[in-house]
Coordinates of C-alpha atoms and ligand atoms in Angstrom, one line a residue:
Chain A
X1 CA 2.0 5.7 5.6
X2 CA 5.3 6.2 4.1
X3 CA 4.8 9.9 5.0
X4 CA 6.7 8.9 7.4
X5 CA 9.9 7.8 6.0
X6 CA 9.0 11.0 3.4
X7 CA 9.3 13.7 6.0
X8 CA 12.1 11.6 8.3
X9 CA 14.6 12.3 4.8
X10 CA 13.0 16.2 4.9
X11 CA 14.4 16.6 8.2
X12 CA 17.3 15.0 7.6
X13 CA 18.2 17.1 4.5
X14 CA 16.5 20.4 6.5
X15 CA 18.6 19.9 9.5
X16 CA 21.6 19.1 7.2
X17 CA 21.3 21.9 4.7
X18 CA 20.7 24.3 8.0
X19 CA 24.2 23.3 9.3
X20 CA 26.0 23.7 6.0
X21 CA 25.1 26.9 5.7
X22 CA 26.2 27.8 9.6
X23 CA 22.9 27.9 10.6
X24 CA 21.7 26.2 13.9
X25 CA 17.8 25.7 13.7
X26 CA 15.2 25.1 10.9
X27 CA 11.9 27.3 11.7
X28 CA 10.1 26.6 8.5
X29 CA 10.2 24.0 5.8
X30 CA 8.3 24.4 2.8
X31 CA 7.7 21.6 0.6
X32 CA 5.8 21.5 -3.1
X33 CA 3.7 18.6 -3.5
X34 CA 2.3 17.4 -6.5
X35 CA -1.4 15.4 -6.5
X36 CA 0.3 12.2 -8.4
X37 CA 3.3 12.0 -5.9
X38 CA 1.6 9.6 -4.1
X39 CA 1.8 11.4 -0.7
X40 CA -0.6 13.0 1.1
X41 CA -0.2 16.4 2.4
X42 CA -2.5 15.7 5.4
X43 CA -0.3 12.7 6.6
X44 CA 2.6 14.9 6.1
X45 CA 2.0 17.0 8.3
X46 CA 0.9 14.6 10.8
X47 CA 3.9 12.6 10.3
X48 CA 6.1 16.1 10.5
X49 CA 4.8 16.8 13.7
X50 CA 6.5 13.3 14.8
X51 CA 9.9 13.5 13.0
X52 CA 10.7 16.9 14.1
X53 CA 10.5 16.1 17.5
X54 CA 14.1 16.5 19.3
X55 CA 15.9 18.0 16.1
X56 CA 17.0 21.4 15.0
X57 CA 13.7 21.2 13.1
X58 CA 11.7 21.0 16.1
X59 CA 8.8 23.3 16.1
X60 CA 9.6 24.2 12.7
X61 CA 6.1 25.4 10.6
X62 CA 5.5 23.4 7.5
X63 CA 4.0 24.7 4.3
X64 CA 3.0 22.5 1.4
X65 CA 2.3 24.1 -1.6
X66 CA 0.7 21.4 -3.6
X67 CA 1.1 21.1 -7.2
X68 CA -2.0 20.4 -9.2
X69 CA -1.1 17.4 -11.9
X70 CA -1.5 18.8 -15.7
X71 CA -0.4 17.1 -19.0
X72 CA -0.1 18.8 -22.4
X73 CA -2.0 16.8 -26.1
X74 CA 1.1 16.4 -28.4
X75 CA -1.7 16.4 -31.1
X76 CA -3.5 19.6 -30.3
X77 CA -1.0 21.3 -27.6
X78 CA -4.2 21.7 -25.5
X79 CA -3.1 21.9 -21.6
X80 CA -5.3 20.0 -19.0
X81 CA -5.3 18.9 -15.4
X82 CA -5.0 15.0 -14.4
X83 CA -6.3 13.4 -11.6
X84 CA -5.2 10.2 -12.5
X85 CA -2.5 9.0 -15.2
X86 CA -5.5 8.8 -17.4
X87 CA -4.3 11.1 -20.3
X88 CA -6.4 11.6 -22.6
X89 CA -7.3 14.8 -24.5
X90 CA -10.6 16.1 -23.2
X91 CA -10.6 18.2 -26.5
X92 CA -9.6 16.2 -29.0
X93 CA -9.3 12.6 -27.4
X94 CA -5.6 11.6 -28.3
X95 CA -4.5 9.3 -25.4
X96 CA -1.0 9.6 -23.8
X97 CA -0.3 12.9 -23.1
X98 CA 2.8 14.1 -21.4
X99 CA 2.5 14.3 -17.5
X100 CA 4.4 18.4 -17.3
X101 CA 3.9 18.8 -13.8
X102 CA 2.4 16.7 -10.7
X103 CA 4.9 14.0 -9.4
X104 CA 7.0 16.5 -7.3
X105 CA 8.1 15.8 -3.6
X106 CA 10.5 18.5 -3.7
X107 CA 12.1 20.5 -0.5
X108 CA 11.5 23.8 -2.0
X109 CA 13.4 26.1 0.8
X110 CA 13.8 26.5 4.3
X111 CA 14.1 29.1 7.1
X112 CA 16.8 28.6 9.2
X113 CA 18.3 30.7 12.6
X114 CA 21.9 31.8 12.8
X115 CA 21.8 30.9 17.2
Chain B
X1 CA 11.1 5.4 -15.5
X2 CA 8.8 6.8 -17.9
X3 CA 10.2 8.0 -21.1
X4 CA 6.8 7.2 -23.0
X5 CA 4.8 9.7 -21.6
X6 CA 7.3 11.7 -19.6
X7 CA 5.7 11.0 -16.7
X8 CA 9.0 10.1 -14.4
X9 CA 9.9 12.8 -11.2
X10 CA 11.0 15.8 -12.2
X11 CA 14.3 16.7 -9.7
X12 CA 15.4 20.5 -9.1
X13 CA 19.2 20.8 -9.2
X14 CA 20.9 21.2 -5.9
X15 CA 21.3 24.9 -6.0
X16 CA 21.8 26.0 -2.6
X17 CA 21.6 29.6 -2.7
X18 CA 21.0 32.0 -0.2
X19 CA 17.9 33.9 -0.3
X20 CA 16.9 37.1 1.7
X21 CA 18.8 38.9 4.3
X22 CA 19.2 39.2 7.9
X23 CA 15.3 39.9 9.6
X24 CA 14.3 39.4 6.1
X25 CA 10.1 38.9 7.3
X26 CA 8.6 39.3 3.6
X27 CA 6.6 35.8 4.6
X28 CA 4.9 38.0 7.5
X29 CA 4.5 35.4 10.1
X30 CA 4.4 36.4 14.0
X31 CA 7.2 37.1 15.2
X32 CA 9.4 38.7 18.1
X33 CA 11.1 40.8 15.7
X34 CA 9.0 42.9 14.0
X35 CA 9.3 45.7 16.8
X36 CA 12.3 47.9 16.2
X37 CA 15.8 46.3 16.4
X38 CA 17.4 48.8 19.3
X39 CA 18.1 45.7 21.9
X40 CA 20.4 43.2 22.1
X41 CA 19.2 39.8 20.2
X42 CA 18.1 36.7 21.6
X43 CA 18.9 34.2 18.6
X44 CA 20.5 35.2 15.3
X45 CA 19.2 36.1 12.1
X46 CA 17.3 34.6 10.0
X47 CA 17.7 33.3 6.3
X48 CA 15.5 31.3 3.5
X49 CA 17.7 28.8 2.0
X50 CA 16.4 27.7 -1.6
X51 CA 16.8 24.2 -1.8
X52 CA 15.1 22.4 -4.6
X53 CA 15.7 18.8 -4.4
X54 CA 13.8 16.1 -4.2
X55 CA 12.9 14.4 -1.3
X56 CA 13.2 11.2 -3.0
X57 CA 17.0 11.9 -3.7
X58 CA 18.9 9.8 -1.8
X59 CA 16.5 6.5 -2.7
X60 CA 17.0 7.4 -6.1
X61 CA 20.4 7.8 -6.1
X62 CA 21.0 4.5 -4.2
X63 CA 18.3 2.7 -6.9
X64 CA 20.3 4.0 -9.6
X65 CA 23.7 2.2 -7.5
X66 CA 21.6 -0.7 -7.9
X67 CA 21.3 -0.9 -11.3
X68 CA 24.5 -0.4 -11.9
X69 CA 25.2 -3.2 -9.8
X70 CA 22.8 -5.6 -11.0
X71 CA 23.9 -4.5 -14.6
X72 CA 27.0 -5.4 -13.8
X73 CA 26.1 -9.1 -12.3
X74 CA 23.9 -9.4 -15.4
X75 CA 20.9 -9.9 -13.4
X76 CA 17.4 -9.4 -13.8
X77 CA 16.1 -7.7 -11.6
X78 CA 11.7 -7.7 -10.1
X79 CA 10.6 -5.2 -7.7
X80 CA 7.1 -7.4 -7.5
X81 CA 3.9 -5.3 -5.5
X82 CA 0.5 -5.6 -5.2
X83 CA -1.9 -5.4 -2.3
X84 CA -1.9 -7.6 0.6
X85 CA -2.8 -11.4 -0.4
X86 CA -3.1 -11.1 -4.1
X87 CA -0.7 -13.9 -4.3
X88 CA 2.7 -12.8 -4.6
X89 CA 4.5 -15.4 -2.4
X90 CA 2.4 -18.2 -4.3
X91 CA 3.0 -16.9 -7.9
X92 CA 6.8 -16.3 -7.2
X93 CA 7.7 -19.3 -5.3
X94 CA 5.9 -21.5 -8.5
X95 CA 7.7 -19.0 -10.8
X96 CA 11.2 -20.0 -9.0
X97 CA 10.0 -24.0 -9.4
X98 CA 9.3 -23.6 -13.1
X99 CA 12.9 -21.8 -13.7
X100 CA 14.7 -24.5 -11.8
X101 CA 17.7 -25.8 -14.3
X102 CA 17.0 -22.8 -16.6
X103 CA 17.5 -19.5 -14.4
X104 CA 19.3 -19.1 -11.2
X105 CA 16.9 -17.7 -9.2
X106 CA 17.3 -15.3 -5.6
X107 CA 15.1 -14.0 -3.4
X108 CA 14.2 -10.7 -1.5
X109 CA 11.1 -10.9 0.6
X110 CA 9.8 -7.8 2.6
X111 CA 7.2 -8.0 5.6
X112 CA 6.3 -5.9 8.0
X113 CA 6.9 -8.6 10.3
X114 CA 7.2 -13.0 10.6
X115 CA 9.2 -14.8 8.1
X116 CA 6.9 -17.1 7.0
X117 CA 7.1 -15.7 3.4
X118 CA 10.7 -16.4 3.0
X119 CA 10.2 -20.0 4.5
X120 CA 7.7 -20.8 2.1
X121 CA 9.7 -19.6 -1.1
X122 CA 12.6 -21.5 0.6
X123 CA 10.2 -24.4 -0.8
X124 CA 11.2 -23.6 -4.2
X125 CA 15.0 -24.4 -3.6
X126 CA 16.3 -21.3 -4.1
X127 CA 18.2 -18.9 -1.9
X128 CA 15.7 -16.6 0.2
X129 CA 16.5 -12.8 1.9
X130 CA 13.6 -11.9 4.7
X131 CA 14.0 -8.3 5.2
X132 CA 11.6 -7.4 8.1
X133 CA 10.4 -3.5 7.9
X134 CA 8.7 -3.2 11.1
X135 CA 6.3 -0.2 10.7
X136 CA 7.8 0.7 7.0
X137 CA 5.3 -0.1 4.6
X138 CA 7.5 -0.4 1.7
X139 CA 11.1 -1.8 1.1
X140 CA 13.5 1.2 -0.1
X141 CA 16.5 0.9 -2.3
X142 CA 18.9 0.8 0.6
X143 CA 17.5 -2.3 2.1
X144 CA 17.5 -3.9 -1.1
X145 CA 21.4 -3.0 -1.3
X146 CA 22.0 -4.4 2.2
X147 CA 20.0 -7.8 1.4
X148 CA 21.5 -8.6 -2.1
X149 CA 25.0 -8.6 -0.3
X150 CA 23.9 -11.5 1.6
X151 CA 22.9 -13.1 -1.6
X152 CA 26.0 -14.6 -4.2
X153 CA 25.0 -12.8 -7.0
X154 CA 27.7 -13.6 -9.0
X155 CA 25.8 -17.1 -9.1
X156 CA 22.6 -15.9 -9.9
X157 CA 20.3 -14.4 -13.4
X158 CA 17.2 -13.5 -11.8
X159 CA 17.0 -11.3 -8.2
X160 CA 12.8 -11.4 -7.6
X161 CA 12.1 -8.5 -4.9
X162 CA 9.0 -9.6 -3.3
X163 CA 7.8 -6.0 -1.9
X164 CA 5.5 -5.3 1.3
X165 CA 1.9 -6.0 0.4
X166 CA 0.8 -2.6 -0.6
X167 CA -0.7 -0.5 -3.2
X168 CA 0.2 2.9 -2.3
X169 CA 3.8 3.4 -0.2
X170 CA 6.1 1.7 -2.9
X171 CA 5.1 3.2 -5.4
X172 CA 7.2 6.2 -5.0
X173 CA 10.5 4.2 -4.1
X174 CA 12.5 2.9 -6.7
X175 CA 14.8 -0.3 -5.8
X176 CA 16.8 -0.2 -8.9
X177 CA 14.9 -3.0 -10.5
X178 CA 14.7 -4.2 -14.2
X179 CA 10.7 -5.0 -14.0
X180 CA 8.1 -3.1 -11.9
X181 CA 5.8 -6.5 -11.7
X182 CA 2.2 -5.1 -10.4
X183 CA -0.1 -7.8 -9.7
X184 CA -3.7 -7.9 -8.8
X185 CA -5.4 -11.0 -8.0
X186 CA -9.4 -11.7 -10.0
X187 CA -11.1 -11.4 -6.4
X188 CA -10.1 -7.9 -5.7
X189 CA -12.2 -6.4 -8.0
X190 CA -11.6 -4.7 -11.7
X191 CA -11.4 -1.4 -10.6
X192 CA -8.1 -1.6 -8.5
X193 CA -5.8 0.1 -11.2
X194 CA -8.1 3.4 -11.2
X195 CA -7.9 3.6 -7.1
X196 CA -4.1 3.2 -7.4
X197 CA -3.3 4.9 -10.9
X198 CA 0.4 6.0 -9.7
X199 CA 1.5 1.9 -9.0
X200 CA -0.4 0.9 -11.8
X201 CA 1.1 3.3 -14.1
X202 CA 4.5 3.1 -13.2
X203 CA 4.1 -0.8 -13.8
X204 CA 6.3 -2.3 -16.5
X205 CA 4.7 -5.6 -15.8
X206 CA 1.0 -6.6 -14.9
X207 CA 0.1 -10.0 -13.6
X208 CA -3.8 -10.8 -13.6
X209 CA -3.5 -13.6 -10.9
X210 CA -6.0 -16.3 -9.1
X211 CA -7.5 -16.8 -12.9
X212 CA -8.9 -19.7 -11.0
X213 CA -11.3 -17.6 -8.9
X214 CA -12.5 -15.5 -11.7
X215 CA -15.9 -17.1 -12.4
X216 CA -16.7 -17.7 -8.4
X217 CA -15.5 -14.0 -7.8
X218 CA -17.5 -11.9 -10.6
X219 CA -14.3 -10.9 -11.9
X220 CA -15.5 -8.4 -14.8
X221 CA -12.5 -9.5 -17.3
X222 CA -13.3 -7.0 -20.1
X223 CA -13.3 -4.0 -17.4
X224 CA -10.4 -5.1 -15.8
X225 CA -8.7 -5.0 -19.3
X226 CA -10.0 -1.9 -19.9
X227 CA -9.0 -0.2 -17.1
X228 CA -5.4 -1.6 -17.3
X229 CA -5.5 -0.6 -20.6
X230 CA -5.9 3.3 -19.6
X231 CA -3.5 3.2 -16.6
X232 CA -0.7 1.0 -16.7
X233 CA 0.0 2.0 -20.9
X234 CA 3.3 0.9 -20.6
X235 CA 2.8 -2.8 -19.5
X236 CA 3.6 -6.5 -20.7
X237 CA -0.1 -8.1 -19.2
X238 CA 0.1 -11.5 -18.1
X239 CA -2.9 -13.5 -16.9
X240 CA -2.1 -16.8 -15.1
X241 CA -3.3 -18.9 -11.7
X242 CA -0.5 -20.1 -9.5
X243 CA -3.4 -22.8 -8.6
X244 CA -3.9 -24.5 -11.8
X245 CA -0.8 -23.2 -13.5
X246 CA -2.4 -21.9 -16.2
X247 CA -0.9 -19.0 -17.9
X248 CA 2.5 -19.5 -16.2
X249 CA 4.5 -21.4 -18.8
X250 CA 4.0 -17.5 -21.3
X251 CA 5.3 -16.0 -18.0
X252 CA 8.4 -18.3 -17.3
X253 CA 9.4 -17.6 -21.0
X254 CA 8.9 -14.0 -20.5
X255 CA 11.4 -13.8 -17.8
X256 CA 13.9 -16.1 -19.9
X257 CA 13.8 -13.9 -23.0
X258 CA 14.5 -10.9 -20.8
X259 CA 17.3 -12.1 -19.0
X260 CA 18.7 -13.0 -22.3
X261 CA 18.2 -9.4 -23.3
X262 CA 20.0 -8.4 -19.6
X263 CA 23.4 -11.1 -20.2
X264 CA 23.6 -9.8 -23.8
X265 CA 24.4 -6.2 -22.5
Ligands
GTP301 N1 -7.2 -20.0 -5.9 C1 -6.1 -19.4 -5.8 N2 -5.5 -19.0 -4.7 C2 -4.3 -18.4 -4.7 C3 -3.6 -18.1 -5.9 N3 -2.5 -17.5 -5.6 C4 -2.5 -17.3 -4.2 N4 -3.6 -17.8 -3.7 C5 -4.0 -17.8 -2.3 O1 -4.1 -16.5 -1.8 C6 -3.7 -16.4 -0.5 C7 -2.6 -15.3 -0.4 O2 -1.5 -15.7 -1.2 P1 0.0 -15.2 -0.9 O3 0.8 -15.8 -2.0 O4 0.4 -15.4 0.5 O5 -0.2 -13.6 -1.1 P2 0.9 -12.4 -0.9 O6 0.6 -11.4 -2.0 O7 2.2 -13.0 -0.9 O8 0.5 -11.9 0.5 P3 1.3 -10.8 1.4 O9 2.8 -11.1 1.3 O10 0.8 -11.0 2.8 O11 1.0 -9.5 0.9 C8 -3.2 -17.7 -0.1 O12 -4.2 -18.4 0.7 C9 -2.9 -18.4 -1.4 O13 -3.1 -19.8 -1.3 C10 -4.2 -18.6 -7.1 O14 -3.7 -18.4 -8.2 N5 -5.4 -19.2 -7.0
MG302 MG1 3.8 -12.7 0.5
ZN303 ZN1 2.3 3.5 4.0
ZN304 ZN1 -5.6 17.1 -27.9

């Protein structure tokens, strides 16, 4: 459950990226989440509901836009998803293909009020 | 982490920019506003602020402190996980033993609670850290930084991290370590490193322990191997027993040749 400690620093940099820009409350947090990240989306937003709780974030909705993990075949420049870091080449087998997207646990934006 | 495959977090820059306008409701979710605007306003307007960072930004940033710090002390420096009871506490505190008189060993245990880890390396004769986590299931890079300033580095070649038993949280967190050391024991099955490809993978180290137990455990060697082989792509392997001690002498050396490399630098 690291979730936790995952979506304690989103609020912190939400709430803190919210003041910056003169802004008093966060209403929506949307995060991009890839499959190999290593967090789960569900205990995200389980954990969210937690950390929230008595911030400027509190109440805020939460959308997770997850991030399907894909590698590209230096060999045959064939794209294809991952599921694991097992990468090899469904078309022409070559093993170790480069990981192009699916590790993210980004803060993509967020909503914020003025007062 | 990864330059092999590529495979290390991508991070978005830090471009805060403003996005949208005042009662800017392109997202369409309900709202009080979307009636005309001829009253007065009960809260203010509101924006989307593009962020694009990470959310593993700070830990990463404090990792990389770290490493410049342990750079700078010449250490070497384990961030050693595997799941509960594969045998970390036994392997490192026989590890510490053996490089008595050759490396100056610390330690940095992490539990989620009791210090019975710590008093059991203390065995070894070395200098021990607990780091208690409570309900955190991993150790982050800022409670490594906290803990090695209770440790004289300056008198020390080899930090060993001993990490919460866990397979999944720490993956994700780097301390600022020299070695990623994954370890999974012969009696927890060959088939670990497919149900936790993103520890295994990002393991620069992995130790096949309890080599005694393999034989009364079924320990499928060959699949084990082969599974390793697939996952963790970019590791040293190392197959030993605490128990008997077999294997552990290749590992010892291991860890001397690489703090050579470190104190050369
Ligand atoms: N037979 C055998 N038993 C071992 C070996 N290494 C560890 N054990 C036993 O496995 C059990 C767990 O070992 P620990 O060293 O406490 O495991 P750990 O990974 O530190 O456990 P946590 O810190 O709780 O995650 C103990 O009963 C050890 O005696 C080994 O090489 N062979
Ligand atoms: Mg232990
Ligand atoms: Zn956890
Ligand atoms: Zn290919």
């Amino acid at each position: 459950m690291h979730e936790v400690s995952i979506m304690a620093e989103a609020v912190r940099m939400a709430t803190e990226a919210a003041r910056k820009s003169g802004a008093v409350r966060v209403t929506c947090l949307k995060l991009r989440v890839g499959t190999l990240s290593g967090a789960v989306p569900d205990a995200m937003r389980f954990a969210w509901d937690v950390v929230c709780q008595g911030t400027e974030a509190e109440g805020a909705r939460l959308e997770i836009e997850p991030v399907t993990a894909a590698c590209r075949c230096e060999a045959c420049r064939t794209e294809f998803d991952c599921a694991d870091f097992i990468n090899e080449c469904p078309r022409c087998g070559t093993p170790g293909a480069r990981l192009l997207r699916g590790r993210e646990l980004d803060i993509a934006s967020i909503e914020t009020q003025d007062h | 982490m990864c330059t092999e495959c590529g495979c290390g977090h991508g991070h978005g820059g830090a471009d805060v920019k403003i996005g949208g306008t005042s009662h800017d409701h392109e997202h369409g979710h309900a709202h009080p506003h979307e009636h005309g605007h001829d009253h007065s306003h009960e809260h203010g307007a509101s924006r989307e602020l593009s962020l694009n960072l990470s959310l593993m930004e700070k830990n990463d940033r404090l990792a990389e402190r770290n490493r410049g710090y342990f750079q700078a002390k010449k250490l070497l420096v384990l961030n050693v996980v595997s799941s509960p009871g594969s045998g970390k506490t036994t392997l490192l505190r026989e590890t510490a033993a053996r490089l008595a008189g050759k490396l100056r060993v610390g330690v940095i245990v992490g539990d989620l609670a009791t210090d019975n880890d710590a008093a059991r390396l203390r065995t070894a004769g070395v200098p021990v850290i607990q780091i208690t986590t409570g309900t955190v299931c991993h150790l982050d890079a800022e409670m490594v930084a906290r803990a090695a300033e209770q440790l004289d580095t300056d008198n020390l070649d080899l930090l060993i991290i001993e990490n919460v038993g866990n397979l999944v949280c720490p993956a994700d967190y780097d301390l600022g370590e020299t070695l990623r050391v994954v370890m999974l024991s012969t009696t927890e099955g060959e088939d670990k490193p497919l149900k936790y490809p993103p520890m295994f993978h990002s393991a620069q180290v992995v130790i096949v322990t309890k080599g005694d137990m393999a034989a009364a455990a079924g320990f499928d060697r060959k699949q084990a191997l082969a599974n390793l082989n697939k996952i963790s792509h970019h590791a040293t392997l190392f197959e030993v027993s605490a128990k008997t001690g077999e294997g552990m002498k290749e590992w010892v050396e291991f860890l001397a040749q690489r703090h050579s490399v470190v104190a050369r630098k």
